[in-house]
Coordinates of C-alpha atoms in Angstrom, one line a residue:
M442 CA -19.4 24.4 -3.8
I443 CA -16.0 23.4 -5.2
E444 CA -14.0 20.7 -3.4
V445 CA -10.5 19.6 -4.3
T446 CA -9.1 16.5 -2.7
D447 CA -5.6 14.9 -3.1
D448 CA -3.6 12.1 -1.5
G449 CA -0.4 14.1 -1.3
C450 CA 2.0 14.8 1.6
G451 CA -0.4 16.8 3.7
M452 CA 0.2 19.8 6.0
T453 CA 0.7 20.2 9.7
P454 CA -1.7 22.6 11.6
A455 CA 1.0 25.3 11.8
E456 CA 1.5 25.1 8.0
M457 CA -2.2 25.3 7.4
A458 CA -2.4 28.5 9.6
L459 CA 0.5 30.1 7.7
A460 CA -1.0 29.2 4.3
L461 CA -4.1 31.3 5.2
E462 CA -2.2 34.3 6.4
R463 CA -2.2 37.5 4.3
H464 CA 1.2 38.7 2.9
A465 CA 2.7 35.2 3.5
T466 CA 4.2 35.2 0.0
S467 CA 7.7 34.0 0.9
K468 CA 7.2 30.4 2.1
L469 CA 10.6 29.4 0.9
P470 CA 13.4 27.7 2.8
D471 CA 15.9 30.1 1.3
D472 CA 16.1 33.1 -1.1
A473 CA 16.5 31.1 -4.3
I474 CA 13.2 32.1 -5.8
D475 CA 14.4 31.2 -9.3
A476 CA 14.8 27.6 -8.2
V477 CA 11.2 27.1 -7.4
T478 CA 10.0 24.1 -9.3
T479 CA 6.6 23.5 -7.7
L480 CA 3.4 25.0 -9.0
G481 CA 1.8 26.1 -5.8
F482 CA -0.6 29.0 -5.3
R483 CA 0.3 32.6 -5.4
G484 CA 0.9 33.5 -1.8
E485 CA -2.2 35.7 -1.5
A486 CA -4.6 33.3 -3.3
L487 CA -5.8 31.2 -0.3
P488 CA -6.5 34.1 2.1
S489 CA -8.1 36.0 -0.9
I490 CA -10.5 33.1 -1.6
A491 CA -11.2 32.6 2.1
S492 CA -12.1 36.3 2.5
V493 CA -15.1 36.0 0.1
S494 CA -16.4 32.5 0.9
R495 CA -16.9 29.8 3.5
F496 CA -13.5 28.2 3.2
T497 CA -12.5 24.8 4.8
V498 CA -9.2 23.1 4.6
E499 CA -8.5 19.7 6.1
S500 CA -5.1 18.0 5.9
R501 CA -3.2 15.1 7.4
P502 CA 0.4 14.2 6.9
R503 CA 1.3 10.5 6.8
G504 CA 1.9 9.2 10.2
A505 CA 0.1 12.1 12.0
D506 CA -3.4 13.2 12.9
G507 CA -5.6 15.2 10.7
W508 CA -6.5 18.9 11.3
S509 CA -9.3 21.2 10.0
R510 CA -9.5 25.0 9.7
T511 CA -12.6 26.9 8.6
V512 CA -12.6 30.6 7.6
D513 CA -15.9 32.4 7.0
N514 CA -15.5 35.5 4.8
G515 CA -12.1 36.3 6.3
A516 CA -12.9 35.4 10.0
L517 CA -11.7 32.2 11.6
A518 CA -14.9 30.2 12.3
A519 CA -13.6 26.9 13.6
E520 CA -10.6 24.6 13.8
G521 CA -9.8 21.2 15.3
P522 CA -9.0 17.5 14.7
A523 CA -10.4 15.9 11.5
A524 CA -10.6 12.4 10.3
L525 CA -9.4 11.9 6.7
P526 CA -6.9 9.8 4.7
P527 CA -3.4 11.2 4.2
G528 CA -3.5 14.3 2.0
T529 CA -5.4 17.5 1.8
R530 CA -9.1 18.5 1.1
V531 CA -10.1 22.1 0.4
R532 CA -13.8 23.2 0.1
V533 CA -15.1 26.5 -1.0
E534 CA -18.8 27.3 -0.5
G535 CA -21.0 30.5 -0.9
L536 CA -18.5 32.3 -3.1
F537 CA -19.2 36.1 -3.1
E538 CA -22.3 35.4 -1.1
K539 CA -21.7 38.5 1.1
V540 CA -20.0 40.5 -1.7
P541 CA -22.7 40.9 -4.3
A542 CA -20.8 43.6 -6.2
R543 CA -18.2 40.9 -7.1
R544 CA -20.7 38.1 -7.6
K545 CA -22.5 39.9 -10.4
F546 CA -19.3 39.7 -12.5
L547 CA -19.4 35.9 -12.4
R548 CA -20.4 34.4 -15.7
S549 CA -23.1 31.8 -16.2
T550 CA -22.8 28.5 -14.3
R551 CA -22.0 26.7 -17.5
S552 CA -19.1 29.1 -18.4
E553 CA -17.6 29.0 -14.9
Y554 CA -17.8 25.2 -14.9
A555 CA -16.0 25.1 -18.3
A556 CA -13.3 27.3 -16.9
C557 CA -12.8 25.0 -13.9
L558 CA -12.7 22.0 -16.2
D559 CA -10.1 23.7 -18.4
V560 CA -7.8 24.3 -15.4
V561 CA -7.9 20.7 -14.3
K562 CA -7.3 19.5 -17.9
R563 CA -4.1 21.6 -18.1
L564 CA -2.9 20.3 -14.8
A565 CA -3.6 16.8 -15.8
M566 CA -1.6 17.2 -19.0
A567 CA 1.3 18.6 -17.2
R568 CA 1.5 15.7 -14.7
P569 CA 0.8 12.4 -16.5
E570 CA 2.2 10.5 -13.5
I571 CA -0.8 11.6 -11.4
G572 CA -4.4 10.5 -11.8
F573 CA -7.1 13.1 -12.0
S574 CA -10.9 12.9 -11.8
V575 CA -13.7 15.5 -11.8
E576 CA -17.3 15.2 -10.7
H577 CA -19.9 17.7 -11.6
D578 CA -23.4 17.6 -10.1
G579 CA -22.9 14.0 -9.1
R580 CA -21.6 12.9 -12.5
R581 CA -18.0 12.0 -13.3
V582 CA -17.0 14.2 -16.3
L583 CA -13.3 13.5 -16.4
S584 CA -11.1 10.7 -15.4
V585 CA -7.5 9.8 -16.3
Q586 CA -5.3 7.2 -14.7
E587 CA -1.8 7.8 -13.4
G588 CA 1.1 6.5 -15.4
M589 CA -0.2 7.3 -18.9
D590 CA 2.2 8.2 -21.6
R591 CA 2.1 11.8 -22.7
I592 CA 0.4 11.3 -26.1
A593 CA -2.3 9.1 -24.6
R594 CA -2.9 11.5 -21.7
V595 CA -3.3 14.5 -24.1
A596 CA -5.6 12.6 -26.4
A597 CA -7.8 11.5 -23.5
L598 CA -8.2 15.1 -22.4
T599 CA -8.8 16.6 -25.8
D600 CA -9.9 14.3 -28.6
R601 CA -9.3 10.6 -28.7
D602 CA -8.7 10.8 -32.5
L603 CA -5.6 12.9 -31.8
A604 CA -3.5 9.9 -31.0
A605 CA -4.0 8.5 -34.5
N606 CA -3.7 11.9 -36.2
S607 CA -0.6 13.4 -34.6
V608 CA 3.1 13.2 -34.3
G609 CA 5.3 13.1 -31.2
I610 CA 7.9 15.8 -30.6
D611 CA 11.3 15.3 -29.0
F612 CA 13.7 18.2 -29.8
E613 CA 16.6 19.8 -27.9
R614 CA 18.7 22.9 -28.4
E615 CA 21.2 24.6 -26.1
G616 CA 19.9 23.0 -23.0
I617 CA 16.2 23.5 -23.7
V618 CA 14.1 20.4 -24.4
L619 CA 10.8 20.5 -26.3
G620 CA 8.4 17.6 -26.1
G621 CA 4.7 17.0 -26.6
V622 CA 2.3 16.1 -29.4
A623 CA 1.3 18.0 -32.5
G624 CA -1.8 17.3 -34.5
L625 CA -1.5 16.9 -38.3
P626 CA -2.3 20.1 -40.1
T627 CA -5.5 18.5 -41.4
F628 CA -6.5 17.7 -37.8
N629 CA -7.5 21.3 -37.0
R630 CA -10.1 23.4 -35.2
G631 CA -12.0 26.6 -36.0
V632 CA -10.7 28.3 -32.8
A633 CA -7.4 28.2 -31.0
D634 CA -8.8 26.6 -27.8
H635 CA -6.9 23.3 -28.3
Q636 CA -3.4 24.7 -27.9
Y637 CA -1.8 23.7 -24.6
L638 CA 1.6 25.1 -23.7
F639 CA 3.7 24.2 -20.6
V640 CA 7.0 25.6 -19.3
N641 CA 8.7 23.5 -16.7
G642 CA 5.4 21.7 -16.0
R643 CA 3.5 24.9 -15.5
P644 CA 0.5 25.6 -17.8
V645 CA 1.0 29.0 -19.5
K646 CA -0.8 31.2 -22.1
D647 CA 2.0 33.1 -23.7
R648 CA 1.9 35.2 -26.8
L649 CA 5.4 34.4 -27.8
L650 CA 4.8 30.7 -27.7
T651 CA 1.4 31.0 -29.4
G652 CA 3.0 33.0 -32.2
A653 CA 5.7 30.3 -32.6
V654 CA 3.0 27.6 -33.1
R655 CA 1.3 29.8 -35.7
G656 CA 4.5 30.3 -37.5
A657 CA 5.4 26.6 -37.5
Y658 CA 2.1 25.7 -39.2
A659 CA 2.3 28.6 -41.7
E660 CA 1.2 27.5 -45.2
M661 CA -0.1 24.2 -43.9
L662 CA -3.4 25.6 -42.5
A663 CA -6.1 27.9 -43.8
R664 CA -6.0 31.3 -42.2
D665 CA -9.1 30.7 -40.1
R666 CA -8.1 27.2 -38.9
H667 CA -5.9 26.4 -35.8
P668 CA -3.8 23.3 -35.0
V669 CA -4.2 21.0 -32.0
V670 CA -1.0 20.9 -30.0
A671 CA 0.3 20.3 -26.5
L672 CA 3.9 21.5 -26.1
F673 CA 6.1 21.0 -23.1
L674 CA 9.2 23.2 -22.7
D675 CA 11.8 22.2 -20.1
V676 CA 14.0 25.2 -19.5
P677 CA 16.8 25.7 -17.0
P678 CA 15.3 27.8 -14.1
D679 CA 17.7 30.6 -14.5
Q680 CA 16.7 31.0 -18.2
V681 CA 13.0 31.8 -17.5
D682 CA 11.1 34.0 -15.1
V683 CA 7.7 32.6 -14.0
N684 CA 6.8 35.5 -11.8
V685 CA 5.9 38.1 -14.3
H686 CA 2.2 37.6 -14.1
P687 CA 0.0 37.4 -10.9
A688 CA -1.8 34.3 -12.1
K689 CA 1.5 32.7 -13.4
T690 CA 0.0 32.3 -16.8
E691 CA 2.8 34.2 -18.6
V692 CA 6.6 33.7 -18.6
R693 CA 9.5 35.7 -19.7
F694 CA 12.5 34.0 -21.4
R695 CA 16.0 35.3 -21.1
D696 CA 16.4 34.5 -24.8
P697 CA 13.0 34.8 -26.4
Q698 CA 14.2 34.2 -29.9
L699 CA 15.9 30.9 -28.9
A700 CA 12.6 29.7 -27.4
R701 CA 10.6 30.7 -30.4
G702 CA 13.0 29.2 -32.9
L703 CA 13.1 26.0 -30.9
I704 CA 9.3 25.6 -31.1
V705 CA 9.2 26.4 -34.8
S706 CA 12.1 24.1 -35.7
G707 CA 10.9 21.3 -33.5
L708 CA 7.3 21.4 -34.8
R709 CA 8.4 21.5 -38.4
R710 CA 10.8 18.7 -38.0
A711 CA 8.1 16.5 -36.5
L712 CA 5.6 17.5 -39.1
D713 CA 8.1 16.8 -41.9
G714 CA 8.4 13.3 -40.6
A715 CA 4.7 12.8 -41.0
G716 CA 5.2 12.7 -44.7
H717 CA 2.0 12.1 -46.7
R718 CA -0.1 11.4 -43.6
S719 CA -3.5 13.0 -43.5
V720 CA -6.5 12.8 -41.2
Q721 CA -8.5 9.6 -42.0
R722 CA -11.7 10.0 -40.0
P723 CA -14.7 8.9 -42.0
D724 CA -17.6 11.4 -41.6
A725 CA -20.9 9.7 -40.7
A726 CA -22.8 12.2 -42.9
V727 CA -20.5 11.6 -45.9
M728 CA -20.8 7.9 -45.5
G729 CA -24.6 8.3 -45.5
L730 CA -24.3 9.8 -49.0
W731 CA -23.3 6.4 -50.4
T732 CA -26.4 4.7 -51.6
S733 CA -27.5 1.3 -52.8
E734 CA -30.9 2.4 -54.0
A735 CA -31.6 2.2 -57.7
L736 CA -33.3 5.1 -59.6
A737 CA -37.0 4.7 -60.2
P738 CA -37.7 4.0 -63.9
D739 CA -39.4 7.3 -64.5
Q740 CA -36.4 9.2 -63.2
N741 CA -34.4 8.3 -66.3
P742 CA -36.7 7.0 -69.0
S743 CA -33.9 6.4 -71.5
R744 CA -32.5 3.7 -69.2
H745 CA -33.8 0.3 -68.2
P746 CA -34.2 -0.2 -64.4
S747 CA -31.7 -3.0 -64.6
E748 CA -29.1 -0.5 -65.7
S749 CA -29.3 1.5 -62.4
W750 CA -26.3 0.1 -60.8
G751 CA -26.7 2.2 -57.6
L752 CA -23.1 3.5 -57.7
P753 CA -22.7 6.9 -55.9
W754 CA -20.5 8.4 -58.7
G755 CA -23.4 8.5 -61.2
S756 CA -22.4 8.7 -64.9
D757 CA -18.7 8.8 -64.1
A758 CA -18.8 5.4 -62.3
G759 CA -17.4 3.6 -65.3
N760 CA -14.2 5.6 -65.5
L761 CA -12.2 3.2 -63.4
G762 CA -9.2 2.6 -65.8
E763 CA -10.5 -0.4 -67.7
T764 CA -13.5 -1.4 -69.8
P765 CA -16.2 -2.9 -67.5
A766 CA -17.2 -6.5 -68.1
F767 CA -20.8 -5.5 -68.8
A768 CA -19.9 -2.9 -71.5
G769 CA -22.2 -3.3 -74.6
V770 CA -24.7 -5.6 -72.9
T771 CA -28.1 -5.2 -74.5
S772 CA -29.9 -8.0 -72.6
L773 CA -29.7 -9.2 -69.1
S774 CA -31.8 -12.3 -69.8
D775 CA -32.2 -14.4 -72.9
R776 CA -35.9 -14.9 -72.0
R777 CA -36.7 -11.3 -71.7
P778 CA -35.1 -9.1 -74.4
T779 CA -34.5 -5.5 -73.2
F780 CA -33.2 -2.4 -75.0
F781 CA -31.5 0.4 -73.2
T782 CA -28.5 2.7 -73.5
P783 CA -25.4 0.8 -72.3
P784 CA -23.4 2.2 -69.4
P785 CA -20.6 4.7 -70.3
Q786 CA -17.4 3.1 -71.5
A787 CA -14.3 3.7 -69.4
R788 CA -11.1 5.0 -70.8
A789 CA -9.0 1.9 -71.6
E790 CA -5.2 2.1 -72.0
P791 CA -2.8 -0.6 -73.3
A792 CA -0.8 -2.2 -70.5
A793 CA 2.8 -1.4 -71.1
E794 CA 3.9 -3.3 -68.0
P795 CA 2.2 -5.3 -65.3
V796 CA 0.1 -3.3 -62.8
P797 CA 2.1 -3.1 -59.6
A798 CA 0.8 -4.7 -56.5
A799 CA -1.1 -2.4 -54.2
I800 CA 0.6 -3.8 -51.2
S801 CA 3.8 -2.1 -52.1
Y802 CA 2.6 1.5 -51.7
P803 CA 0.9 3.4 -48.8
L804 CA -1.4 5.2 -51.3
G805 CA -1.9 2.2 -53.5
V806 CA -1.9 2.1 -57.3
A807 CA -4.1 4.2 -59.6
R808 CA -7.2 2.5 -61.0
G809 CA -8.8 5.5 -62.7
Q810 CA -10.1 9.1 -62.4
V811 CA -13.5 10.4 -61.3
A812 CA -15.0 13.6 -62.6
R813 CA -11.6 14.5 -64.0
T814 CA -10.7 15.7 -60.6
Y815 CA -10.2 12.7 -58.2
I816 CA -7.8 9.9 -58.6
V817 CA -9.1 6.5 -57.6
A818 CA -6.4 4.2 -56.2
E819 CA -6.4 0.7 -54.6
A820 CA -4.3 0.2 -51.5
E821 CA -3.8 -2.9 -49.4
D822 CA -6.2 -1.7 -46.8
G823 CA -8.8 0.2 -48.7
L824 CA -9.9 2.6 -51.5
V825 CA -8.0 5.9 -51.8
L826 CA -9.4 9.0 -53.3
V827 CA -6.9 11.8 -54.2
D828 CA -7.8 15.4 -55.1
Q829 CA -5.3 15.8 -58.0
H830 CA -5.2 19.7 -57.9
A831 CA -4.8 20.0 -54.1
A832 CA -2.1 17.2 -54.0
H833 CA -0.1 18.6 -57.0
E834 CA -0.3 22.1 -55.5
R835 CA 1.4 20.9 -52.3
L836 CA 4.0 19.0 -54.3
V837 CA 4.9 22.1 -56.4
L838 CA 5.2 24.2 -53.3
E839 CA 7.6 21.8 -51.6
R840 CA 9.7 21.5 -54.8
M841 CA 9.8 25.3 -54.9
R842 CA 10.9 25.6 -51.3
R843 CA 13.7 23.0 -51.8
A844 CA 14.8 24.9 -54.9
V845 CA 14.9 28.2 -53.0
S846 CA 16.9 26.7 -50.2
S847 CA 19.5 25.3 -52.6
G848 CA 20.1 28.4 -54.6
G849 CA 17.0 29.5 -56.3
V850 CA 14.2 28.4 -58.6
A851 CA 15.1 28.0 -62.3
S852 CA 13.4 30.5 -64.5
Q853 CA 12.1 30.3 -68.0
A854 CA 12.4 33.4 -70.2
L855 CA 9.3 34.5 -72.1
L856 CA 9.6 34.8 -75.8
L857 CA 7.8 38.1 -75.6
P858 CA 7.8 39.9 -72.2
E859 CA 4.3 40.2 -70.7
V860 CA 3.0 43.6 -69.6
V861 CA 0.8 43.4 -66.5
E862 CA -1.2 46.5 -65.6
L863 CA -1.8 47.2 -61.9
D864 CA -2.5 50.2 -59.7
E865 CA 0.5 52.1 -58.6
P866 CA 0.7 50.9 -55.0
A867 CA 0.7 47.3 -56.2
C868 CA 3.5 48.0 -58.6
D869 CA 5.5 49.7 -55.8
R870 CA 5.1 46.5 -53.7
L871 CA 6.2 44.2 -56.5
E872 CA 9.2 46.5 -57.4
A873 CA 10.3 46.5 -53.8
R874 CA 10.3 42.7 -53.7
A875 CA 11.7 42.1 -57.2
G876 CA 15.0 40.7 -55.9
E877 CA 13.3 38.2 -53.7
L878 CA 10.8 37.2 -56.4
A879 CA 13.7 36.5 -58.7
E880 CA 14.8 33.8 -56.3
F881 CA 11.5 32.1 -57.2
G882 CA 12.2 32.4 -60.9
L883 CA 9.9 35.4 -61.5
E884 CA 11.7 38.2 -63.1
L885 CA 9.9 41.6 -63.0
E886 CA 10.7 45.1 -64.1
R887 CA 8.9 48.4 -63.5
F888 CA 7.2 49.5 -66.8
G889 CA 5.9 52.9 -66.1
P890 CA 3.9 54.0 -63.0
R891 CA 1.1 51.5 -63.4
A892 CA 2.6 48.4 -65.0
M893 CA 5.1 45.6 -64.5
L894 CA 7.1 43.9 -67.2
V895 CA 7.4 40.1 -66.8
R896 CA 10.5 38.7 -68.5
A897 CA 10.7 35.2 -67.0
T898 CA 8.5 32.9 -64.9
P899 CA 9.4 29.8 -62.8
A900 CA 10.2 26.9 -65.1
M901 CA 8.5 24.4 -62.8
L902 CA 5.2 26.1 -63.3
G903 CA 5.2 25.5 -67.1
K904 CA 2.8 27.5 -69.2
G905 CA 0.2 29.5 -67.3
D906 CA -1.6 32.8 -66.9
V907 CA 1.2 35.2 -66.2
I908 CA -1.2 38.1 -65.6
A909 CA -3.2 36.2 -63.0
L910 CA 0.0 35.0 -61.3
V911 CA 1.4 38.5 -60.9
T912 CA -1.9 39.9 -59.8
D913 CA -2.4 37.3 -57.1
I914 CA 1.2 37.9 -55.8
A915 CA 0.5 41.6 -55.6
D916 CA -2.7 40.9 -53.6
E917 CA -0.8 38.6 -51.2
L918 CA 1.9 41.3 -50.6
A919 CA -0.9 43.8 -49.9
A920 CA -2.7 41.6 -47.5
F921 CA 0.3 40.4 -45.4
D922 CA 3.1 42.9 -46.1
Q923 CA 2.9 44.4 -42.6
A924 CA 1.9 41.5 -40.4
L925 CA 4.3 38.8 -41.5
S926 CA 8.1 38.3 -41.4
L927 CA 10.0 38.3 -44.7
K928 CA 10.2 34.4 -44.7
E929 CA 6.4 34.2 -44.1
K930 CA 5.8 36.6 -46.9
L931 CA 7.9 34.6 -49.3
D932 CA 6.0 31.4 -48.2
H933 CA 2.8 33.1 -49.2
V934 CA 4.4 34.0 -52.6
A935 CA 5.5 30.4 -53.1
A936 CA 2.1 29.1 -52.2
T937 CA 0.5 31.5 -54.7
M938 CA 2.9 30.4 -57.5
A939 CA 2.3 26.7 -56.6
C940 CA -1.4 27.1 -57.0
H941 CA -0.9 28.5 -60.5
G942 CA 1.5 25.7 -61.5
S943 CA -0.5 22.7 -60.3
V944 CA -2.6 20.3 -62.2
R945 CA -6.0 21.7 -62.4
A946 CA -9.3 20.0 -61.7
G947 CA -10.8 18.9 -65.0
R948 CA -7.6 17.7 -66.6
V949 CA -7.6 14.1 -67.8
L950 CA -4.5 12.2 -66.5
S951 CA -3.1 9.0 -67.8
V952 CA -2.6 6.1 -65.4
A953 CA 1.1 6.6 -65.5
E954 CA 0.7 10.3 -64.5
M955 CA -1.6 9.3 -61.7
N956 CA 0.8 6.7 -60.3
A957 CA 3.7 9.2 -60.6
L958 CA 1.7 11.7 -58.6
L959 CA 0.9 9.1 -55.9
R960 CA 4.6 8.0 -55.6
E961 CA 5.8 11.6 -55.2
M962 CA 3.1 12.2 -52.5
E963 CA 4.5 9.3 -50.5
V964 CA 8.0 10.8 -50.3
T965 CA 7.1 14.5 -50.0
P966 CA 6.7 16.1 -46.5
H967 CA 3.2 17.6 -45.8
S968 CA 1.7 16.1 -48.9
G969 CA -1.3 15.0 -46.8
Q970 CA -2.7 18.5 -46.8
C971 CA -2.9 21.2 -49.5
N972 CA -1.5 24.7 -49.0
H973 CA -4.8 25.7 -47.3
G974 CA -4.9 22.9 -44.7
R975 CA -7.4 20.7 -46.4
P976 CA -6.7 17.0 -46.9
T977 CA -5.3 15.9 -50.3
W978 CA -6.5 12.3 -50.0
V979 CA -9.0 10.2 -48.0
K980 CA -9.3 6.5 -47.6
L981 CA -12.3 4.3 -47.4
A982 CA -11.1 1.3 -45.4
H983 CA -12.1 -2.2 -46.4
G984 CA -14.3 -2.4 -43.2
D985 CA -16.2 0.7 -44.3
I986 CA -16.8 -0.7 -47.7
E987 CA -18.1 -3.9 -46.2
K988 CA -20.5 -1.9 -44.1
L989 CA -21.8 -0.1 -47.2
F990 CA -22.7 -3.5 -48.7
G991 CA -24.1 -4.9 -45.4
R992 CA -21.3 -7.5 -45.1
K993 CA -20.2 -6.3 -41.7

């Protein structure tokens, strides 16, 4: 049994009878079908449902009496007065009970319930001024109040963390308005089931719009990850046809490229405004890895138990930018002499200028480096850890994109040209794209059937492995040459170059270099995620630190 109840305007008995008639598809006051702005049912939907179930509709307009009409598998079973508040109530029972051939195609109860819930979620997103609630087996599973703002409504229906890890969208071009909410690239899912698209308030599942979302997030997500978005397009009625699909789930735009370009531009502008933001959602399992238990004496016989400081970073814990106060200690008590290997000394640097206050910068100031891979910074509201390779990779990519858009990437000629041997198809692909690659500062020439001659590389990449760079670019062109547009192909090339030109994990950075990296991240769009969609930095808030030490 499925029952839907509303407190709307209701229907008269004559309107109820007409709604259940077959072929009653043109319930319009005039012939302006393009001007229809209500959602409504497809004309055949109600009589079709009533033909395979016990179907009851009850309705009461304000200021009038209620009326009920029951249809049992296509035949009128009963009708008469009904007592109910203003609005309409529809009940469907025994679906396909007398049509077993159709019933066997129903999926499991859980699957059908999930499909019903998804329909209501989409309707609730489209109309934030209306309250919705769903009860299943006597339990309320969804409830949203009327009057919510759009971002709050979408977050309540998808993931409550979305509100803190998303950007709002407000974009207009040539009379078409794009609004909604877009999750940060690092706030992603493994499947594309959290992408909600609406045209003039109507939930749709349209390939053109889905492709536009994918294009907007290109090079900000790993290929197997999908963004969380809810996009609302308001289009003049004469610019879109909503009657191209029986279920009204697809639309056709008069100018498809305008609609696609609007979505791509609107999303990218909103995501550019997110700057260095990244998802900050402490994982309970990761938090559990922090420990305050000391090692047992027999686990490290070369150390005294008093030396087991219980820090989760192990032997790299001392590398925090200055020599610890306990360095060189050989006794923790004058009454009890102890002899053990002192903790590792940190890298100390002379202070050329006072350390800046952490309050001045969103990502704080560098305090050191862990495992020659992660920068440790102190911010006003917590401890920040930065993946130096992932962060610098994104910065190089954004520099390269800016350079290309302003005339091309500066190249650096090689003292001796490098010969890169590849198979013939790979050389063909590189030769065909040589002009475009030159815009990125990579100058190539064909050198026989199975080799390429590299005369110059992008200056911003510095010294690197030229052979590995050209080989990776050839692989990228092979994998995506057919599926992507020219711009998307070049984005892949830029991302590949950025990876080769970034600071590698394992490189020791000075405090000045670390702070320079943090400052550039704060002013660079998309620096919160690497070129593969993973976060470049995470923060351990003061409250989380206090929990680790039992202070809170």
